[in-house]
Coordinates of N, CA, C and O in Angstrom, one line a residue:
E1 N 13.0 0.2 -13.6 CA 12.0 -0.9 -13.3 C 11.3 -0.7 -11.7 O 12.1 -0.2 -10.9
V2 N 10.2 -0.8 -11.7 CA 9.6 -0.6 -10.7 C 8.5 -1.5 -10.2 O 8.1 -1.3 -9.5
T3 N 8.9 -2.9 -10.4 CA 8.4 -4.0 -10.1 C 9.0 -4.8 -9.3 O 8.6 -5.9 -8.7
A4 N 10.1 -4.6 -8.8 CA 11.1 -5.4 -7.7 C 11.0 -6.9 -8.2 O 10.9 -8.0 -7.4
Q5 N 11.4 -7.1 -9.6 CA 11.5 -8.1 -9.9 C 10.4 -9.2 -9.8 O 10.5 -10.3 -10.1
T6 N 9.1 -8.5 -10.3 CA 7.9 -9.7 -10.2 C 7.0 -9.1 -11.3 O 7.4 -8.1 -12.4
D7 N 5.9 -9.7 -11.2 CA 5.1 -9.1 -12.7 C 4.1 -8.2 -12.1 O 3.4 -8.2 -12.9
F8 N 4.1 -7.5 -11.0 CA 3.5 -6.6 -10.5 C 4.0 -5.1 -10.2 O 5.3 -5.1 -10.0
V9 N 3.1 -4.0 -10.1 CA 3.6 -2.8 -10.1 C 2.8 -2.4 -8.6 O 1.5 -2.7 -8.9
A10 N 3.5 -1.8 -7.5 CA 2.6 -1.6 -6.6 C 2.4 0.0 -7.0 O 3.3 0.6 -7.0
V11 N 1.3 0.3 -6.6 CA 0.9 1.6 -6.5 C 0.5 1.9 -5.0 O -0.5 1.6 -4.5
R12 N 0.8 3.2 -4.5 CA 0.4 3.7 -3.1 C -0.5 4.8 -3.5 O -0.7 5.3 -4.6
A13 N -1.4 5.1 -2.2 CA -2.8 5.6 -2.2 C -2.6 6.2 -1.2 O -3.6 6.2 -0.5
P14 N -2.0 7.4 -1.3 CA -2.1 8.3 0.0 C -3.3 9.4 0.5 O -3.6 9.5 -0.4
C15 N -3.1 9.5 1.3 CA -4.3 10.4 1.9 C -3.9 11.3 2.8 O -4.6 12.4 3.1
H16 N -2.8 11.6 3.1 CA -2.0 12.8 4.0 C -2.0 14.0 3.2 O -1.5 13.9 1.8
P17 N -2.4 15.2 3.4 CA -2.1 15.9 2.7 C -0.9 16.3 2.2 O -0.7 17.2 0.9
V18 N 0.2 16.2 2.9 CA 1.4 16.8 2.6 C 2.1 15.8 1.3 O 2.3 16.0 0.1
A19 N 1.8 14.5 1.4 CA 2.0 13.6 0.2 C 0.9 14.0 -1.1 O 1.6 13.8 -1.9
L20 N 0.0 14.0 -0.6 CA -1.2 14.6 -1.9 C -0.7 15.8 -2.8 O -0.3 15.9 -3.8
E21 N -0.1 16.8 -1.8 CA 0.4 17.8 -2.2 C 1.8 17.6 -3.1 O 2.0 18.3 -4.2
L22 N 2.7 16.9 -2.7 CA 4.0 16.5 -3.3 C 3.5 16.1 -4.7 O 4.1 16.4 -5.7
L23 N 2.4 15.0 -4.8 CA 2.3 14.3 -5.8 C 1.6 15.6 -7.1 O 1.7 15.1 -8.2
R24 N 0.9 16.3 -6.3 CA 0.1 17.4 -7.2 C 1.7 18.0 -7.8 O 1.6 18.5 -9.1
A25 N 2.4 18.7 -6.9 CA 3.4 19.4 -7.6 C 4.5 18.7 -8.4 O 5.0 19.3 -9.2
A26 N 4.7 17.4 -8.3 CA 5.2 16.7 -9.1 C 4.6 16.8 -10.9 O 5.7 16.8 -11.7
G27 N 3.3 16.2 -10.7 CA 2.8 16.4 -11.9 C 3.0 15.4 -12.8 O 2.6 15.3 -13.9
V28 N 3.8 14.4 -12.3 CA 4.1 13.0 -13.0 C 3.9 12.3 -12.3 O 4.2 12.3 -10.6
P29 N 3.9 10.9 -12.5 CA 3.8 9.8 -11.5 C 5.4 9.7 -10.7 O 6.3 9.9 -11.3
V30 N 5.2 9.2 -9.4 CA 6.3 9.4 -8.7 C 6.8 7.7 -8.3 O 5.9 7.2 -7.6
A31 N 7.7 7.4 -8.7 CA 8.1 6.2 -7.8 C 9.2 6.1 -7.1 O 10.3 7.1 -6.4
A32 N 8.7 5.6 -5.7 CA 9.6 5.9 -4.2 C 9.3 4.4 -3.6 O 8.7 3.9 -3.6
P33 N 10.5 4.3 -2.8 CA 10.6 2.8 -2.1 C 9.7 3.3 -0.9 O 9.3 4.8 -0.4
S34 N 9.6 2.5 0.2 CA 8.8 2.7 1.5 C 10.2 3.7 2.3 O 11.2 3.8 2.0
A35 N 9.6 3.9 3.5 CA 10.4 5.0 4.4 C 10.9 4.3 5.6 O 11.4 4.5 6.5
N36 N 11.3 2.7 5.1 CA 12.0 1.9 6.3 C 12.6 0.7 5.4 O 12.4 0.4 4.0
R37 N 13.5 0.0 5.9 CA 14.0 -0.8 5.3 C 13.3 -2.0 5.2 O 12.4 -2.5 6.2
F38 N 13.5 -2.8 4.2 CA 12.5 -4.3 4.0 C 12.6 -5.1 5.6 O 13.8 -5.4 5.9
G39 N 11.7 -5.6 6.3 CA 11.5 -6.4 7.3 C 11.6 -5.6 8.4 O 11.7 -6.0 9.5
H40 N 11.7 -4.3 8.6 CA 11.7 -3.3 9.7 C 10.5 -2.8 9.8 O 9.6 -2.9 8.9
I41 N 10.2 -2.5 11.1 CA 9.2 -1.9 11.3 C 8.7 -0.5 10.9 O 9.5 0.3 10.6
S42 N 7.5 -0.5 10.4 CA 7.2 0.8 9.9 C 7.4 2.0 10.6 O 6.9 1.8 11.7
P43 N 7.9 3.0 10.2 CA 7.9 4.6 11.0 C 6.5 5.1 11.0 O 6.1 5.0 10.3
T44 N 6.8 5.8 12.2 CA 5.6 6.3 12.3 C 5.6 8.2 12.7 O 4.8 8.8 12.6
T45 N 7.3 8.4 12.6 CA 7.5 9.8 12.6 C 8.8 10.0 11.7 O 9.3 9.1 11.4
P46 N 8.7 11.1 11.5 CA 10.2 11.6 10.9 C 11.4 11.0 11.4 O 12.4 10.7 10.7
E47 N 11.5 11.2 12.7 CA 12.5 10.5 13.2 C 12.8 9.2 13.2 O 14.1 8.8 13.4
H48 N 11.9 8.4 13.2 CA 12.0 6.9 12.9 C 12.6 6.8 11.6 O 13.5 5.8 11.5
V49 N 12.3 7.4 10.7 CA 12.7 7.4 9.3 C 14.2 7.6 9.2 O 15.1 6.9 8.7
A50 N 14.4 8.8 10.2 CA 16.0 9.4 10.0 C 17.2 7.8 10.6 O 18.1 8.0 10.4
E51 N 16.4 7.3 11.9 CA 16.9 6.3 12.9 C 17.4 5.0 11.8 O 18.3 4.6 11.7
D52 N 16.3 4.9 11.0 CA 16.4 3.4 10.3 C 16.9 3.8 8.6 O 17.7 3.0 8.5
L53 N 17.2 5.0 8.0 CA 17.7 5.1 6.7 C 18.9 6.5 6.7 O 19.0 6.9 6.0
G54 N 19.1 6.9 8.0 CA 19.8 7.9 8.0 C 21.1 7.8 7.6 O 22.3 8.7 7.3
H55 N 21.7 6.4 7.2 CA 22.9 6.1 6.3 C 23.0 6.5 5.2 O 23.9 6.4 4.5
V56 N 21.7 6.8 4.6 CA 21.5 6.8 3.0 C 21.9 8.2 2.9 O 21.5 9.1 3.3
E57 N 23.1 8.1 1.8 CA 23.7 9.6 1.2 C 22.5 10.4 0.4 O 21.8 9.9 -0.2
G58 N 22.6 11.6 0.7 CA 21.5 12.6 0.2 C 20.0 12.4 0.6 O 19.2 13.1 0.3
L59 N 19.6 11.7 1.7 CA 18.4 11.6 2.1 C 17.5 12.6 2.3 O 18.4 13.8 3.2
K60 N 16.7 12.8 2.1 CA 15.5 14.0 2.0 C 14.4 13.5 2.9 O 13.7 12.5 2.1
I61 N 13.8 13.9 4.2 CA 12.7 13.4 4.5 C 11.8 14.5 4.7 O 11.9 15.7 5.0
L62 N 10.6 14.6 3.9 CA 9.5 15.3 3.9 C 8.7 15.0 5.2 O 7.9 14.0 5.6
D63 N 8.6 16.2 6.1 CA 8.1 16.0 7.2 C 6.7 16.3 7.6 O 6.3 17.4 7.4
G64 N 5.9 15.4 7.4 CA 4.4 15.9 7.6 C 3.8 15.5 9.0 O 2.6 15.4 9.1
G65 N 4.8 15.3 9.9 CA 4.4 15.0 11.1 C 4.1 13.6 11.3 O 4.2 12.9 10.6
P66 N 3.4 13.2 12.5 CA 3.5 11.8 12.7 C 2.3 10.8 12.1 O 1.8 11.9 11.9
C67 N 2.7 9.9 12.0 CA 1.6 9.1 11.1 C 0.0 9.1 11.9 O 0.3 8.7 13.0
G68 N -1.1 8.8 11.0 CA -2.2 9.0 11.7 C -2.5 7.7 12.1 O -3.2 7.0 13.0
V69 N -2.1 6.6 11.3 CA -2.0 5.1 11.4 C -0.8 4.4 11.9 O 0.2 4.6 11.0
G70 N -0.7 3.8 12.8 CA 1.0 3.4 13.1 C 1.1 2.1 13.1 O 1.9 0.9 13.6
I71 N 0.3 1.6 11.6 CA 0.5 -0.2 11.5 C 0.8 0.2 9.9 O 0.7 1.0 9.3
E72 N 1.5 -1.0 9.1 CA 1.7 -1.2 7.8 C 0.4 -0.7 7.1 O -0.7 -1.0 7.4
S73 N 0.8 -0.6 5.7 CA 0.0 -0.2 4.7 C -1.0 -1.7 4.5 O -0.4 -2.5 4.3
T74 N -2.2 -1.6 3.9 CA -2.8 -2.2 3.3 C -2.3 -2.4 1.9 O -2.1 -1.6 1.2
V75 N -2.2 -3.9 1.6 CA -1.7 -4.1 0.1 C -2.7 -5.1 -0.5 O -3.0 -6.1 0.0
V76 N -2.9 -4.6 -1.6 CA -4.2 -5.4 -2.5 C -3.8 -5.6 -3.8 O -3.0 -4.7 -4.1
K77 N -4.1 -6.7 -4.4 CA -3.7 -7.2 -5.7 C -5.1 -7.0 -6.5 O -6.1 -7.7 -6.0
L78 N -4.9 -6.6 -7.5 CA -6.1 -6.4 -8.6 C -6.0 -7.6 -9.4 O -5.0 -7.6 -10.3
D79 N -6.7 -8.4 -9.6 CA -6.8 -9.8 -10.3 C -8.1 -9.9 -11.0 O -9.1 -10.2 -10.7
L80 N -8.0 -9.0 -12.2 CA -9.3 -8.4 -12.7 C -9.5 -9.4 -13.8 O -10.9 -9.8 -14.2
A81 N -8.7 -10.5 -14.1 CA -9.0 -11.8 -14.9 C -9.7 -12.8 -14.2 O -10.3 -13.4 -14.7
R82 N -9.8 -12.9 -12.8 CA -10.4 -13.7 -12.3 C -11.8 -13.0 -11.4 O -12.1 -13.4 -10.4
R83 N -12.0 -11.5 -11.4 CA -12.9 -11.0 -10.9 C -12.7 -10.9 -9.8 O -13.7 -11.1 -8.8
R84 N -11.5 -10.5 -9.0 CA -11.3 -10.3 -7.6 C -10.4 -9.4 -7.3 O -9.1 -9.1 -7.9
I85 N -10.5 -9.0 -6.0 CA -9.4 -8.0 -5.4 C -8.8 -9.0 -4.2 O -9.7 -9.0 -3.4
V86 N -7.3 -9.2 -4.2 CA -7.1 -9.9 -3.4 C -6.5 -9.2 -2.3 O -5.4 -8.4 -2.6
V87 N -6.4 -9.4 -0.9 CA -5.9 -8.3 0.4 C -4.8 -9.2 0.7 O -4.9 -10.3 1.2
L88 N -3.5 -8.8 0.2 CA -2.0 -9.6 0.5 C -1.6 -9.2 2.0 O -1.4 -10.2 2.5
R89 N -2.2 -7.8 2.5 CA -1.4 -7.7 3.7 C -2.5 -6.9 4.1 O -2.9 -6.0 3.5
K90 N -3.0 -7.1 5.6 CA -3.9 -6.4 6.2 C -3.4 -5.2 6.9 O -2.2 -5.2 7.0
G91 N -3.8 -3.8 6.9 CA -3.2 -2.9 7.5 C -4.3 -1.5 7.7 O -5.3 -2.1 8.3
G92 N -3.8 -0.6 7.3 CA -4.6 0.7 8.4 C -6.2 0.8 7.6 O -6.9 1.3 8.1
T93 N -6.3 0.1 6.2 CA -7.9 0.5 5.5 C -8.2 -1.2 5.8 O -8.0 -2.2 5.9
T94 N -9.6 -1.0 6.4 CA -10.2 -2.2 7.0 C -11.0 -2.9 5.7 O -11.2 -2.5 4.8
G95 N -11.1 -4.4 5.7 CA -12.0 -4.8 4.7 C -13.5 -4.3 4.7 O -13.6 -4.1 3.9
E96 N -14.1 -3.9 5.9 CA -15.2 -3.0 5.6 C -14.9 -1.9 4.6 O -15.9 -1.7 3.6
R97 N -14.0 -1.1 4.9 CA -13.9 0.1 3.8 C -13.6 -0.4 2.6 O -14.2 0.2 1.3
L98 N -12.8 -1.3 2.3 CA -12.6 -2.3 1.0 C -14.1 -2.4 0.2 O -14.2 -2.3 -0.9
E99 N -14.7 -3.2 1.2 CA -16.0 -3.6 0.4 C -16.6 -2.4 0.0 O -17.6 -2.5 -0.9
R100 N -16.7 -1.1 0.8 CA -17.7 -0.1 0.7 C -17.0 0.4 -0.5 O -17.9 0.7 -1.7
V101 N -16.0 0.7 -0.7 CA -15.1 1.2 -1.8 C -15.5 0.8 -3.3 O -15.8 0.7 -4.1
L102 N -15.7 -0.8 -2.9 CA -15.8 -1.9 -4.2 C -17.1 -1.7 -4.7 O -17.4 -1.5 -5.6
A103 N -18.2 -1.6 -3.9 CA -19.3 -1.4 -4.0 C -19.9 -0.1 -4.8 O -20.5 0.0 -5.6
E104 N -19.2 0.8 -4.3 CA -19.3 2.3 -4.5 C -18.6 1.9 -6.0 O -19.2 2.9 -6.9
G105 N -17.6 1.6 -6.6 CA -16.9 1.4 -7.7 C -17.6 0.4 -8.9 O -16.6 0.0 -9.4
S106 N -18.7 -0.5 -8.2 CA -18.6 -1.7 -8.9 C -19.1 -1.5 -10.7 O -18.7 -2.3 -11.5
G107 N -19.2 -0.5 -11.1 CA -19.6 -0.2 -12.5 C -18.5 0.0 -13.3 O -18.4 -0.3 -14.5
V108 N -17.5 0.6 -12.3 CA -16.1 0.5 -13.1 C -15.6 -0.9 -13.7 O -14.9 -0.8 -14.9
F109 N -15.7 -2.0 -13.1 CA -15.3 -3.3 -13.7 C -16.2 -3.8 -14.5 O -16.2 -4.7 -15.1
G110 N -17.6 -3.5 -14.8 CA -18.4 -4.1 -15.3 C -19.3 -5.0 -15.0 O -20.5 -5.5 -15.9
A111 N -18.9 -5.8 -13.6 CA -19.4 -7.0 -13.3 C -19.1 -7.1 -11.9 O -18.0 -6.2 -11.5
E112 N -19.9 -7.8 -11.0 CA -19.3 -8.0 -9.6 C -18.0 -8.4 -9.7 O -17.3 -9.2 -10.1
V113 N -17.2 -7.8 -8.6 CA -15.8 -8.3 -8.3 C -15.9 -8.6 -7.0 O -16.1 -8.0 -6.1
R114 N -15.2 -9.5 -6.5 CA -15.4 -10.2 -5.2 C -13.7 -9.8 -4.5 O -12.8 -9.6 -5.0
L115 N -13.9 -9.5 -3.0 CA -12.9 -9.3 -2.3 C -12.5 -10.5 -1.5 O -13.6 -11.2 -0.9
E116 N -11.2 -11.0 -1.8 CA -10.8 -12.1 -0.8 C -9.3 -11.8 0.4 O -8.6 -10.8 -0.1
F117 N -9.3 -12.2 1.0 CA -8.0 -12.4 2.1 C -7.0 -13.3 1.9 O -7.3 -14.4 2.3
H118 N -5.9 -13.0 1.5 CA -4.8 -14.1 1.3 C -4.2 -14.2 2.8 O -3.8 -13.3 3.6
S119 N -3.9 -15.4 2.7 CA -3.3 -16.0 4.1 C -1.5 -16.6 3.3 O -1.3 -17.1 2.3
K120 N -0.9 -16.2 4.5 CA 0.5 -16.6 4.3 C 0.7 -18.2 4.1 O 1.6 -18.5 3.4
H121 N -0.3 -18.8 4.7 CA -0.3 -20.4 4.7 C -1.0 -21.0 3.6 O -1.3 -22.3 3.4
G122 N -1.5 -20.6 2.8 CA -2.6 -20.9 1.9 C -3.0 -19.9 0.5 O -2.5 -19.1 0.7
D123 N -4.1 -20.6 0.3 CA -4.6 -19.7 -1.2 C -5.4 -18.1 -0.8 O -5.0 -17.0 -1.2
K124 N -5.9 -18.5 0.3 CA -7.2 -17.4 0.7 C -7.5 -17.8 2.1 O -7.7 -19.1 2.4
A125 N -7.7 -17.1 2.6 CA -8.5 -17.2 3.9 C -9.9 -16.2 4.0 O -9.6 -15.1 3.2
E126 N -10.6 -16.3 5.1 CA -11.8 -15.5 5.5 C -12.8 -15.8 4.6 O -13.0 -15.0 3.5

């Protein structure tokens, strides 16, 4: 099971050349956890990963050098039934970039899809 006991599947879209090469070499979808424990600060170097997860038996770290972005990943939910993409967590990908990609790919959805920002304290914000 890859849904963390939810109705959703999280899909990562890396842009780092080492991560992309790993995915190409695998030739199949790869299911993998984050490089840090839940609730811990995101690592930006392989050393940070080792500090947080070094206790895991058999741990292998693919060293692609330090991260280019030192904050958490942007997390979005595709809610196509309501024709929206909801930003659940802001991260390294800006709202402007998401808007641009959404506009470029608008034909994929067959109609306009809106971008919304989810707030921890309500249904949506911004």
